[in-house]
Short mmCIF file of C-alpha atoms in Angstrom, two decimals:
data_model
loop_
_atom_site.label_atom_id
_atom_site.label_comp_id
_atom_site.label_asym_id
_atom_site.label_seq_id
_atom_site.Cartn_x
_atom_site.Cartn_y
_atom_site.Cartn_z
CA UNK A 1 -143.11 -100.19 118.01
CA UNK A 2 -139.81 -100.65 119.82
CA UNK A 3 -136.88 -102.00 117.85
CA UNK A 4 -135.37 -105.28 118.99
CA UNK A 5 -132.73 -107.61 117.55
CA UNK A 6 -133.25 -110.76 119.62
CA UNK A 7 -136.16 -112.63 121.19
CA UNK A 8 -135.95 -114.47 124.52
CA UNK A 9 -138.77 -116.88 125.32
CA UNK A 10 -138.53 -117.72 129.02
CA UNK A 11 -140.27 -120.87 130.33
CA UNK A 12 -141.06 -121.59 126.70
CA UNK A 13 -142.52 -125.04 127.42
CA UNK A 14 -145.57 -123.37 129.01
CA UNK A 15 -147.17 -121.66 126.04
CA UNK A 16 -145.80 -122.54 122.60
CA UNK A 17 -145.48 -126.34 122.62
CA UNK A 18 -149.12 -127.31 122.07
CA UNK A 19 -149.88 -129.81 119.32
CA UNK A 20 -151.09 -130.83 116.82
CA UNK A 21 -152.63 -127.38 116.38
CA UNK A 22 -150.76 -124.27 117.37
CA UNK A 23 -152.21 -122.22 120.19
CA UNK A 24 -153.42 -118.63 120.08
CA UNK A 25 -150.41 -117.67 122.17
CA UNK A 26 -148.13 -119.29 119.59
CA UNK A 27 -149.73 -117.12 116.89
CA UNK A 28 -149.19 -113.99 118.98
CA UNK A 29 -145.55 -114.87 119.59
CA UNK A 30 -145.07 -115.58 115.88
CA UNK A 31 -145.93 -111.94 115.15
CA UNK A 32 -142.68 -110.95 116.86
CA UNK A 33 -140.56 -113.78 115.48
CA UNK A 34 -141.49 -113.54 111.81
CA UNK A 35 -138.70 -111.01 111.25
CA UNK A 36 -136.29 -113.97 111.31
CA UNK A 37 -134.50 -112.69 114.40
CA UNK A 38 -132.43 -114.92 116.69
CA UNK A 39 -134.49 -116.71 119.34
CA UNK A 40 -133.30 -117.93 122.74
CA UNK A 41 -135.55 -120.58 124.27
CA UNK A 42 -135.16 -120.83 128.05
CA UNK A 43 -136.60 -123.62 130.18
CA UNK A 44 -135.69 -125.80 133.12
CA UNK A 45 -138.11 -128.47 131.84
CA UNK A 46 -138.24 -128.17 128.03
CA UNK A 47 -140.00 -131.53 127.53
CA UNK A 48 -142.33 -131.99 130.54
CA UNK A 49 -144.90 -133.91 128.48
CA UNK A 50 -142.64 -135.55 125.91
CA UNK A 51 -140.84 -134.45 122.76
CA UNK A 52 -143.82 -133.87 120.47
CA UNK A 53 -144.19 -130.24 121.54
CA UNK A 54 -140.71 -129.35 120.29
CA UNK A 55 -141.79 -129.17 116.65
CA UNK A 56 -144.12 -126.20 117.11
CA UNK A 57 -141.72 -124.59 119.55
CA UNK A 58 -138.88 -124.60 117.01
CA UNK A 59 -141.27 -123.70 114.17
CA UNK A 60 -141.13 -120.10 115.44
CA UNK A 61 -137.53 -119.95 114.26
CA UNK A 62 -136.38 -119.79 110.65
CA UNK A 63 -133.47 -122.00 111.73
CA UNK A 64 -135.62 -124.85 112.96
CA UNK A 65 -134.03 -128.25 112.27
CA UNK A 66 -137.41 -129.25 110.83
CA UNK A 67 -138.08 -126.22 108.61
CA UNK A 68 -138.78 -128.53 105.65
CA UNK A 69 -141.97 -129.74 107.36
CA UNK A 70 -144.94 -127.42 106.85
CA UNK A 71 -147.18 -129.01 109.47
CA UNK A 72 -146.89 -130.95 112.71
CA UNK A 73 -148.78 -133.93 111.27
CA UNK A 74 -146.27 -134.29 108.43
CA UNK A 75 -143.38 -134.11 110.92
CA UNK A 76 -145.06 -136.71 113.10
CA UNK A 77 -145.14 -139.19 110.20
CA UNK A 78 -141.33 -139.32 110.37
CA UNK A 79 -140.67 -138.70 114.07
CA UNK A 80 -143.83 -139.90 115.80
CA UNK A 81 -145.25 -143.23 116.91
CA UNK A 82 -148.88 -143.34 115.71
CA UNK A 83 -151.67 -144.86 117.77
CA UNK A 84 -155.32 -144.16 118.55
CA UNK A 85 -157.67 -144.30 121.49
CA UNK A 86 -161.39 -145.04 121.33
CA UNK A 87 -163.85 -142.64 122.96
CA UNK A 88 -167.59 -143.15 122.46
CA UNK A 89 -166.92 -145.67 119.65
CA UNK A 90 -164.73 -143.17 117.77
CA UNK A 91 -160.99 -143.70 117.18
CA UNK A 92 -159.05 -140.54 117.97
CA UNK A 93 -155.46 -140.18 116.77
CA UNK A 94 -152.84 -139.43 119.41
CA UNK A 95 -149.57 -137.62 118.80
CA UNK A 96 -147.71 -137.64 122.12
CA UNK A 97 -145.41 -140.60 121.40
CA UNK A 98 -142.22 -139.94 119.45
CA UNK A 99 -138.88 -141.51 118.58
CA UNK A 100 -137.15 -139.53 121.30
CA UNK A 101 -133.55 -140.27 120.36
CA UNK A 102 -134.24 -139.30 116.76
CA UNK A 103 -135.77 -135.99 117.90
CA UNK A 104 -133.00 -135.38 120.43
CA UNK A 105 -130.32 -135.90 117.78
CA UNK A 106 -131.82 -133.03 115.78
CA UNK A 107 -132.00 -130.52 118.64
CA UNK A 108 -128.73 -131.33 120.44
CA UNK A 109 -126.67 -128.94 118.23
CA UNK A 110 -128.99 -126.09 119.29
CA UNK A 111 -129.03 -126.94 123.01
CA UNK A 112 -126.94 -125.44 125.79
CA UNK A 113 -127.26 -127.09 129.20
CA UNK A 114 -126.21 -125.51 132.47
CA UNK A 115 -126.49 -126.60 136.10
CA UNK A 116 -127.42 -124.35 139.03
CA UNK A 117 -123.84 -124.55 140.26
CA UNK A 118 -122.46 -123.52 136.87
CA UNK A 119 -124.92 -120.62 136.84
CA UNK A 120 -123.43 -119.29 140.07
CA UNK A 121 -126.13 -120.29 142.54
CA UNK A 122 -124.61 -120.55 146.02
CA UNK A 123 -127.68 -121.66 147.95
CA UNK A 124 -129.26 -124.97 147.06
CA UNK A 125 -132.83 -125.45 148.15
CA UNK A 126 -133.44 -128.53 150.26
CA UNK A 127 -136.68 -130.29 149.54
CA UNK A 128 -138.50 -132.59 151.90
CA UNK A 129 -141.11 -134.76 150.24
CA UNK A 130 -144.30 -135.71 152.03
CA UNK A 131 -146.10 -138.68 150.49
CA UNK A 132 -149.86 -138.76 150.99
CA UNK A 133 -152.34 -141.34 149.75
CA UNK A 134 -155.22 -139.77 147.87
CA UNK A 135 -158.78 -140.73 148.77
CA UNK A 136 -160.55 -143.76 147.30
CA UNK A 137 -162.79 -141.44 145.31
CA UNK A 138 -159.83 -139.52 143.85
CA UNK A 139 -158.10 -142.81 143.02
CA UNK A 140 -161.22 -144.18 141.31
CA UNK A 141 -161.73 -141.07 139.16
CA UNK A 142 -158.03 -141.00 138.23
CA UNK A 143 -158.04 -144.65 137.14
CA UNK A 144 -161.16 -144.25 135.01
CA UNK A 145 -159.71 -141.12 133.41
CA UNK A 146 -156.39 -142.87 132.73
CA UNK A 147 -158.06 -145.91 131.19
CA UNK A 148 -160.72 -144.14 129.11
CA UNK A 149 -159.46 -140.55 128.82
CA UNK A 150 -162.92 -139.48 129.97
CA UNK A 151 -164.77 -139.67 133.29
CA UNK A 152 -168.53 -139.36 133.26
CA UNK A 153 -170.98 -139.33 136.16
CA UNK A 154 -174.49 -138.04 136.66
CA UNK A 155 -173.30 -134.51 137.37
CA UNK A 156 -169.77 -134.26 135.95
CA UNK A 157 -167.79 -134.92 132.77
CA UNK A 158 -163.99 -134.75 132.82
CA UNK A 159 -162.08 -135.00 129.54
CA UNK A 160 -158.42 -135.98 129.26
CA UNK A 161 -158.25 -136.67 125.54
CA UNK A 162 -154.85 -135.02 124.99
CA UNK A 163 -151.64 -135.55 126.99
CA UNK A 164 -151.70 -132.01 128.37
CA UNK A 165 -155.41 -132.19 129.26
CA UNK A 166 -154.92 -135.55 130.99
CA UNK A 167 -152.00 -134.25 133.04
CA UNK A 168 -153.93 -131.10 133.99
CA UNK A 169 -157.02 -133.03 135.11
CA UNK A 170 -154.95 -135.50 137.13
CA UNK A 171 -153.25 -132.60 138.92
CA UNK A 172 -156.63 -131.05 139.62
CA UNK A 173 -157.95 -134.34 141.03
CA UNK A 174 -155.01 -134.58 143.42
CA UNK A 175 -155.50 -130.92 144.33
CA UNK A 176 -159.10 -131.60 145.26
CA UNK A 177 -160.96 -129.44 142.73
CA UNK A 178 -161.54 -130.29 139.06
CA UNK A 179 -162.82 -127.83 136.48
CA UNK A 180 -165.08 -129.94 134.27
CA UNK A 181 -165.79 -129.38 130.59
CA UNK A 182 -169.08 -127.61 131.33
CA UNK A 183 -167.26 -125.22 133.72
CA UNK A 184 -168.70 -127.00 136.78
CA UNK A 185 -166.34 -127.56 139.71
CA UNK A 186 -166.05 -131.09 141.03
CA UNK A 187 -164.91 -130.81 144.64
CA UNK A 188 -163.57 -133.82 146.56
CA UNK A 189 -164.88 -133.32 150.08
CA UNK A 190 -162.67 -136.06 151.50
CA UNK A 191 -159.23 -134.58 150.81
CA UNK A 192 -156.33 -136.31 152.64
CA UNK A 193 -153.94 -133.51 151.65
CA UNK A 194 -155.99 -130.96 153.59
CA UNK A 195 -156.13 -133.25 156.61
CA UNK A 196 -152.37 -133.80 156.44
CA UNK A 197 -151.63 -130.07 156.33
CA UNK A 198 -153.88 -129.45 159.32
CA UNK A 199 -152.20 -132.21 161.30
CA UNK A 200 -148.54 -131.53 160.47
CA UNK A 201 -148.15 -127.80 159.81
CA UNK A 202 -148.86 -124.53 161.56
CA UNK A 203 -151.27 -122.72 159.21
CA UNK A 204 -150.21 -119.31 160.59
CA UNK A 205 -146.56 -119.89 159.67
CA UNK A 206 -146.52 -121.38 156.19
CA UNK A 207 -147.29 -120.75 152.54
CA UNK A 208 -149.39 -123.20 150.55
CA UNK A 209 -148.88 -123.30 146.80
CA UNK A 210 -151.63 -124.29 144.39
CA UNK A 211 -151.53 -125.25 140.71
CA UNK A 212 -154.91 -123.81 139.84
CA UNK A 213 -157.14 -120.88 140.75
CA UNK A 214 -160.07 -123.02 141.94
CA UNK A 215 -157.73 -124.98 144.21
CA UNK A 216 -156.30 -121.72 145.56
CA UNK A 217 -159.78 -120.40 146.33
CA UNK A 218 -160.66 -123.65 148.14
CA UNK A 219 -157.46 -123.45 150.20
CA UNK A 220 -158.14 -119.81 151.05
CA UNK A 221 -161.52 -120.76 152.49
CA UNK A 222 -160.09 -123.60 154.58
CA UNK A 223 -156.93 -121.73 155.64
CA UNK A 224 -157.91 -118.01 155.61
CA UNK A 225 -154.70 -116.91 157.36
CA UNK A 226 -152.25 -118.74 155.12
CA UNK A 227 -150.27 -117.07 152.33
CA UNK A 228 -150.83 -118.55 148.87
#
């Protein structure tokens, strides 16, 4: 085993911020951090889904500002805003809401912020946003999922019972392909995004990015000559 004296966790928000339970990836990372070595967390979006994920992220470090809390649920009693949602007549506790300023006050002494300019970047990317209305079907499924955290039809069941799951499923809906809980793929045949790309871009001279593998495979079938 190679010797090391520091651990750098790049894009740390992607794999160690799950809650309330810690992920398998978190456990694997903990194997390397349990030597009480310094940890550098690096991320351009450290709180993409709120502040609740920060507890488990910092729990990898022996210098966590919340080291006196043994479990996420105990931490959430002091820093969280409790509420429940009802699915199939069962109340399910939710943990995504927190007292953000209280959490932020604890982590500010450990945080270093830097802009692209301060980091020495000369070229600034210029983004052009294209706004596209999703189909009526996509809108209907999204609304039902938002309101009930579950969408059920004759052939498909989509669960969004955690903040991360809800965000993932909503992104998949917009992308046009949803991976359901039984591994089935729900494909939206009427996809305004596909129509917009065909109408406004040259498929032989562009790259199309996809969030998910199933979406990428769908795009590859529709645009076989496009890089992705």
